């Protein structure tokens, strides 16, 4: 992944690798977002679990992943992977919903009058 966002929802037992810069994301039957930014990669899990690791290798594999330090993220967790190291956090259910909504382009409003939104004002 060169830039931008990937939102994936996998069927049970389906496997997927996402490589964003030096960050590998290994998913099995889950729903998650990978957002590559200039300062790093952010991974948010909304269902299931994923493994996240930093590697300079180009081709991910389960064997290579087994030799790396790995963060396991469960539903409701997020990690920012930056050159300074990973920063993992637990998100509230509304925060996870906002992350998914942002990636799909779905407007999400909380404690904000609709009149103040950029959708209504055209901004």
mmCIF file of C-alpha atoms in Angstrom:
data_model
loop_
_atom_site.group_PDB
_atom_site.id
_atom_site.type_symbol
_atom_site.label_atom_id
_atom_site.label_comp_id
_atom_site.label_asym_id
_atom_site.label_seq_id
_atom_site.Cartn_x
_atom_site.Cartn_y
_atom_site.Cartn_z
ATOM 1 C CA UNK A 1 0.000 0.000 0.000
ATOM 2 C CA UNK A 2 1.684 3.212 -1.130
ATOM 3 C CA UNK A 3 -0.647 5.711 0.545
ATOM 4 C CA UNK A 4 -4.185 6.227 1.785
ATOM 5 C CA UNK A 5 -6.588 3.886 3.510
ATOM 6 C CA UNK A 6 -7.625 0.256 3.236
ATOM 7 C CA UNK A 7 -10.803 -0.941 4.944
ATOM 8 C CA UNK A 8 -11.231 -4.704 4.949
ATOM 9 C CA UNK A 9 -13.912 -7.050 6.226
ATOM 10 C CA UNK A 10 -12.875 -10.695 5.847
ATOM 11 C CA UNK A 11 -14.979 -13.814 6.071
ATOM 12 C CA UNK A 12 -14.058 -16.281 8.841
ATOM 13 C CA UNK A 13 -10.801 -18.151 8.100
ATOM 14 C CA UNK A 14 -10.005 -15.826 5.152
ATOM 15 C CA UNK A 15 -6.394 -14.612 5.332
ATOM 16 C CA UNK A 16 -4.930 -11.342 4.130
ATOM 17 C CA UNK A 17 -1.636 -9.471 4.301
ATOM 18 C CA UNK A 18 -1.486 -5.658 4.077
ATOM 19 C CA UNK A 19 1.952 -4.079 3.705
ATOM 20 C CA UNK A 20 2.087 -0.311 4.280
ATOM 21 C CA UNK A 21 5.636 1.024 4.309
ATOM 22 C CA UNK A 22 7.555 -1.047 6.857
ATOM 23 C CA UNK A 23 4.373 -2.185 8.615
ATOM 24 C CA UNK A 24 2.875 -5.625 8.081
ATOM 25 C CA UNK A 25 -0.717 -6.405 9.047
ATOM 26 C CA UNK A 26 -1.814 -10.056 9.148
ATOM 27 C CA UNK A 27 -5.533 -10.656 9.391
ATOM 28 C CA UNK A 28 -7.667 -13.765 9.632
ATOM 29 C CA UNK A 29 -11.463 -13.395 9.450
ATOM 30 C CA UNK A 30 -11.730 -9.856 10.779
ATOM 31 C CA UNK A 31 -12.678 -6.255 9.992
ATOM 32 C CA UNK A 32 -9.959 -3.608 10.236
ATOM 33 C CA UNK A 33 -8.605 -0.359 8.783
ATOM 34 C CA UNK A 34 -5.047 0.416 7.721
ATOM 35 C CA UNK A 35 -4.298 4.096 7.202
ATOM 36 C CA UNK A 36 -0.862 4.987 5.823
ATOM 37 C CA UNK A 37 0.209 8.540 6.539
ATOM 38 C CA UNK A 38 3.471 10.398 6.001
ATOM 39 C CA UNK A 39 4.438 9.913 9.663
ATOM 40 C CA UNK A 40 3.518 6.228 9.888
ATOM 41 C CA UNK A 41 0.682 3.724 9.758
ATOM 42 C CA UNK A 42 -2.458 3.486 11.902
ATOM 43 C CA UNK A 43 -4.284 0.163 12.254
ATOM 44 C CA UNK A 44 -7.766 0.006 13.843
ATOM 45 C CA UNK A 45 -9.602 -3.278 14.474
ATOM 46 C CA UNK A 46 -13.407 -3.217 14.556
ATOM 47 C CA UNK A 47 -13.989 -7.022 14.624
ATOM 48 C CA UNK A 48 -11.782 -10.016 15.351
ATOM 49 C CA UNK A 49 -8.013 -9.593 15.694
ATOM 50 C CA UNK A 50 -4.931 -8.787 13.612
ATOM 51 C CA UNK A 51 -1.179 -9.080 14.058
ATOM 52 C CA UNK A 52 0.957 -5.998 13.383
ATOM 53 C CA UNK A 53 4.735 -5.973 12.970
ATOM 54 C CA UNK A 54 7.401 -3.659 11.593
ATOM 55 C CA UNK A 55 9.746 -5.174 9.024
ATOM 56 C CA UNK A 56 12.109 -3.996 6.310
ATOM 57 C CA UNK A 57 11.467 -7.122 4.223
ATOM 58 C CA UNK A 58 9.387 -6.663 1.090
ATOM 59 C CA UNK A 59 7.493 -9.946 1.129
ATOM 60 C CA UNK A 60 5.526 -10.909 4.243
ATOM 61 C CA UNK A 61 5.121 -14.506 5.291
ATOM 62 C CA UNK A 62 3.896 -16.346 8.361
ATOM 63 C CA UNK A 63 7.436 -17.695 8.863
ATOM 64 C CA UNK A 64 8.994 -14.207 8.789
ATOM 65 C CA UNK A 65 6.256 -12.870 11.073
ATOM 66 C CA UNK A 66 7.046 -15.593 13.633
ATOM 67 C CA UNK A 67 10.579 -14.132 13.965
ATOM 68 C CA UNK A 68 9.437 -10.530 14.563
ATOM 69 C CA UNK A 69 8.081 -8.685 17.592
ATOM 70 C CA UNK A 70 4.320 -8.680 16.992
ATOM 71 C CA UNK A 71 1.483 -6.655 18.455
ATOM 72 C CA UNK A 72 -1.822 -8.497 18.623
ATOM 73 C CA UNK A 73 -4.769 -6.121 18.244
ATOM 74 C CA UNK A 74 -8.285 -7.166 19.208
ATOM 75 C CA UNK A 75 -11.589 -5.498 18.351
ATOM 76 C CA UNK A 76 -11.669 -1.974 19.724
ATOM 77 C CA UNK A 77 -7.890 -1.513 19.670
ATOM 78 C CA UNK A 78 -5.696 0.725 17.555
ATOM 79 C CA UNK A 79 -1.958 1.099 17.051
ATOM 80 C CA UNK A 80 0.027 3.901 15.490
ATOM 81 C CA UNK A 81 3.290 2.573 14.028
ATOM 82 C CA UNK A 82 5.880 5.339 13.656
ATOM 83 C CA UNK A 83 9.671 5.477 13.423
ATOM 84 C CA UNK A 84 9.726 6.202 17.177
ATOM 85 C CA UNK A 85 7.881 2.926 17.854
ATOM 86 C CA UNK A 86 4.317 1.661 18.162
ATOM 87 C CA UNK A 87 1.664 3.273 20.361
ATOM 88 C CA UNK A 88 -1.259 0.970 21.160
ATOM 89 C CA UNK A 89 -4.544 2.173 22.641
ATOM 90 C CA UNK A 90 -8.003 0.874 23.439
ATOM 91 C CA UNK A 91 -10.840 2.795 21.779
ATOM 92 C CA UNK A 92 -14.389 3.231 22.993
ATOM 93 C CA UNK A 93 -17.104 1.702 20.773
ATOM 94 C CA UNK A 94 -18.108 5.186 19.489
ATOM 95 C CA UNK A 95 -14.452 5.934 18.619
ATOM 96 C CA UNK A 96 -14.192 2.679 16.636
ATOM 97 C CA UNK A 97 -17.426 3.589 14.841
ATOM 98 C CA UNK A 98 -16.008 7.031 13.979
ATOM 99 C CA UNK A 99 -12.807 5.461 12.590
ATOM 100 C CA UNK A 100 -14.774 3.098 10.353
ATOM 101 C CA UNK A 101 -17.176 5.873 9.296
ATOM 102 C CA UNK A 102 -14.292 8.166 8.378
ATOM 103 C CA UNK A 103 -12.691 5.524 6.159
ATOM 104 C CA UNK A 104 -15.912 4.693 4.321
ATOM 105 C CA UNK A 105 -16.870 8.344 3.833
ATOM 106 C CA UNK A 106 -19.954 7.972 6.019
ATOM 107 C CA UNK A 107 -20.727 11.131 8.010
ATOM 108 C CA UNK A 108 -20.663 10.671 11.762
ATOM 109 C CA UNK A 109 -21.987 13.297 14.164
ATOM 110 C CA UNK A 110 -21.814 13.204 17.923
ATOM 111 C CA UNK A 111 -22.716 16.138 20.158
ATOM 112 C CA UNK A 112 -22.648 18.429 17.117
ATOM 113 C CA UNK A 113 -25.636 20.250 15.608
ATOM 114 C CA UNK A 114 -26.237 19.311 11.987
ATOM 115 C CA UNK A 115 -26.289 23.015 11.057
ATOM 116 C CA UNK A 116 -22.597 23.222 12.040
ATOM 117 C CA UNK A 117 -21.551 20.314 9.839
ATOM 118 C CA UNK A 118 -19.497 20.680 6.673
ATOM 119 C CA UNK A 119 -22.122 18.634 4.788
ATOM 120 C CA UNK A 120 -24.878 21.187 5.364
ATOM 121 C CA UNK A 121 -22.670 24.221 4.825
ATOM 122 C CA UNK A 122 -20.972 22.757 1.748
ATOM 123 C CA UNK A 123 -17.485 23.324 3.183
#
